[in-house]
Coordinates of N, CA and C in Angstrom, one line a residue:
F289 N 6.9 -3.8 -0.3 CA 7.8 -4.3 0.6 C 7.1 -5.0 1.8
Y290 N 5.9 -5.2 1.7 CA 5.1 -5.8 2.8 C 5.7 -7.2 3.2
Y291 N 6.3 -7.9 2.3 CA 6.9 -9.2 2.5 C 8.0 -9.1 3.5
K292 N 8.6 -8.0 3.7 CA 9.7 -7.8 4.6 C 9.2 -7.6 6.1
H293 N 7.9 -7.6 6.3 CA 7.3 -7.4 7.6 C 6.3 -8.4 7.9
P294 N 6.7 -9.7 8.0 CA 5.8 -10.8 8.1 C 4.9 -10.8 9.4
D295 N 5.4 -10.1 10.4 CA 4.6 -10.1 11.7 C 3.7 -8.9 11.9
V296 N 3.6 -8.1 10.8 CA 2.8 -6.9 10.9 C 1.5 -7.0 10.2
D297 N 0.4 -6.7 10.8 CA -0.9 -6.7 10.1 C -1.0 -5.7 9.0
V298 N -1.7 -6.1 7.9 CA -1.7 -5.2 6.7 C -2.2 -3.8 7.0
E299 N -3.2 -3.7 7.8 CA -3.8 -2.4 8.1 C -2.7 -1.5 8.9
E300 N -2.0 -2.1 9.8 CA -1.0 -1.4 10.5 C 0.2 -1.0 9.6
Y301 N 0.5 -1.9 8.7 CA 1.6 -1.6 7.7 C 1.3 -0.4 6.8
V302 N 0.1 -0.4 6.2 CA -0.2 0.6 5.3 C -0.5 2.0 6.0
N303 N -0.8 2.0 7.2 CA -1.0 3.2 8.0 C 0.2 3.7 8.7
K304 N 1.3 3.0 8.6 CA 2.5 3.4 9.3 C 3.1 4.6 8.5
R305 N 3.6 5.6 9.3 CA 4.1 6.8 8.8 C 5.6 7.0 9.1
N306 N 6.3 7.7 8.3 CA 7.7 8.0 8.6 C 7.8 9.3 9.4
E307 N 9.0 9.8 9.7 CA 9.2 10.9 10.5 C 8.7 12.2 9.9
N308 N 8.4 12.2 8.6 CA 7.8 13.4 7.9 C 6.3 13.3 7.8
G309 N 5.7 12.3 8.4 CA 4.3 12.1 8.3 C 3.8 11.5 7.1
E310 N 4.7 11.1 6.2 CA 4.3 10.4 5.0 C 4.3 8.9 5.2
R311 N 3.5 8.2 4.3 CA 3.4 6.8 4.5 C 4.8 6.1 4.4
F312 N 5.0 5.1 5.2 CA 6.2 4.4 5.3 C 6.4 3.5 4.0
E313 N 5.3 3.0 3.4 CA 5.4 2.1 2.3 C 5.7 3.0 1.0
P314 N 6.8 2.7 0.3 CA 7.3 3.6 -0.8 C 6.3 3.8 -1.9
E315 N 5.6 2.7 -2.3 CA 4.7 2.9 -3.5 C 3.4 3.7 -3.1
L316 N 2.9 3.4 -1.9 CA 1.8 4.2 -1.4 C 2.2 5.7 -1.3
R317 N 3.4 5.9 -0.8 CA 3.9 7.3 -0.6 C 4.0 8.0 -2.0
F318 N 4.5 7.3 -3.0 CA 4.6 7.8 -4.3 C 3.3 8.2 -4.9
Y319 N 2.3 7.4 -4.8 CA 1.0 7.7 -5.3 C 0.3 8.8 -4.5
E320 N 0.5 8.9 -3.2 CA -0.1 10.0 -2.5 C 0.6 11.3 -2.8
R321 N 1.8 11.3 -3.1 CA 2.5 12.5 -3.6 C 2.0 13.0 -4.9
A322 N 1.5 12.0 -5.7 CA 0.9 12.4 -7.0 C -0.6 12.8 -6.9
G323 N -1.1 12.8 -5.7 CA -2.5 13.2 -5.4 C -3.5 12.2 -5.2
L324 N -3.2 10.9 -5.3 CA -4.1 9.8 -5.0 C -4.2 9.6 -3.5
R325 N -5.4 9.0 -3.1 CA -5.6 8.7 -1.7 C -6.0 7.2 -1.6
L326 N -5.5 6.6 -0.5 CA -5.8 5.2 -0.3 C -7.3 5.1 0.0
H327 N -8.0 4.2 -0.7 CA -9.4 4.0 -0.5 C -9.6 2.7 0.3
K328 N -8.9 1.6 -0.1 CA -9.2 0.3 0.4 C -8.1 -0.7 0.2
I329 N -7.9 -1.6 1.1 CA -6.9 -2.7 0.9 C -7.7 -3.9 0.6
M330 N -7.3 -4.6 -0.5 CA -8.0 -5.7 -1.0 C -7.1 -7.0 -0.8
P331 N -7.6 -8.0 0.0 CA -6.9 -9.2 0.1 C -7.1 -10.1 -1.2
N332 N -6.1 -10.9 -1.6 CA -6.2 -11.7 -2.8 C -6.5 -11.0 -4.0
Y333 N -5.9 -9.8 -4.1 CA -6.2 -8.9 -5.3 C -5.7 -9.5 -6.6
M334 N -4.5 -10.1 -6.6 CA -3.9 -10.7 -7.8 C -4.2 -12.2 -7.8
T335 N -5.3 -12.6 -8.4 CA -5.7 -14.0 -8.4 C -5.0 -14.8 -9.4
M336 N -4.4 -14.2 -10.4 CA -3.7 -14.9 -11.5 C -2.3 -15.2 -11.1
W337 N -1.7 -14.4 -10.2 CA -0.3 -14.5 -9.9 C -0.2 -14.6 -8.4
D338 N 0.9 -15.2 -8.0 CA 1.3 -15.2 -6.5 C 2.2 -14.1 -6.3
D339 N 1.7 -13.0 -5.8 CA 2.5 -11.8 -5.6 C 3.1 -11.8 -4.2
K340 N 4.3 -12.3 -4.1 CA 5.0 -12.5 -2.8 C 5.3 -11.2 -2.2
E341 N 5.7 -10.2 -3.0 CA 6.1 -8.9 -2.4 C 4.9 -8.2 -1.6
S342 N 3.7 -8.3 -2.1 CA 2.6 -7.7 -1.5 C 1.8 -8.7 -0.6
R343 N 2.3 -9.9 -0.6 CA 1.6 -11.0 0.1 C 0.1 -11.1 -0.3
N344 N -0.1 -10.9 -1.6 CA -1.4 -11.0 -2.3 C -2.4 -9.9 -1.9
Y345 N -1.9 -8.8 -1.4 CA -2.8 -7.6 -1.1 C -2.6 -6.6 -2.2
G346 N -3.7 -5.9 -2.5 CA -3.7 -4.8 -3.4 C -4.2 -3.5 -2.7
A347 N -3.9 -2.4 -3.2 CA -4.3 -1.1 -2.7 C -5.2 -0.4 -3.7
I348 N -6.4 -0.1 -3.4 CA -7.3 0.7 -4.3 C -7.0 2.2 -4.0
M349 N -6.5 2.9 -4.9 CA -6.2 4.3 -4.8 C -7.2 5.1 -5.6
I350 N -7.6 6.2 -5.1 CA -8.5 7.1 -5.8 C -7.9 8.5 -5.9
W351 N -8.1 9.1 -7.1 CA -7.7 10.4 -7.3 C -9.0 11.3 -7.3
Y352 N -9.1 12.1 -6.3 CA -10.3 12.9 -6.2 C -10.0 14.2 -6.9
N353 N -10.9 14.5 -7.9 CA -10.7 15.7 -8.7 C -11.4 16.8 -8.0
E354 N -10.7 17.6 -7.3 CA -11.2 18.7 -6.5 C -11.2 20.0 -7.2

């Protein structure tokens, strides 16, 4: 849903939290609930498609096996 926030920097957007301390962004919140952690934001991640919803950013998520 990053496309709904055109005036917000990508780093600010992905680090925004809701009132429960969870990520504001629904997909990142979903993956974090499953145990993955945000590692890196990648600009121009989808080179084959124009991904308007993410404004061509991708999130590298890592599952640390602890």
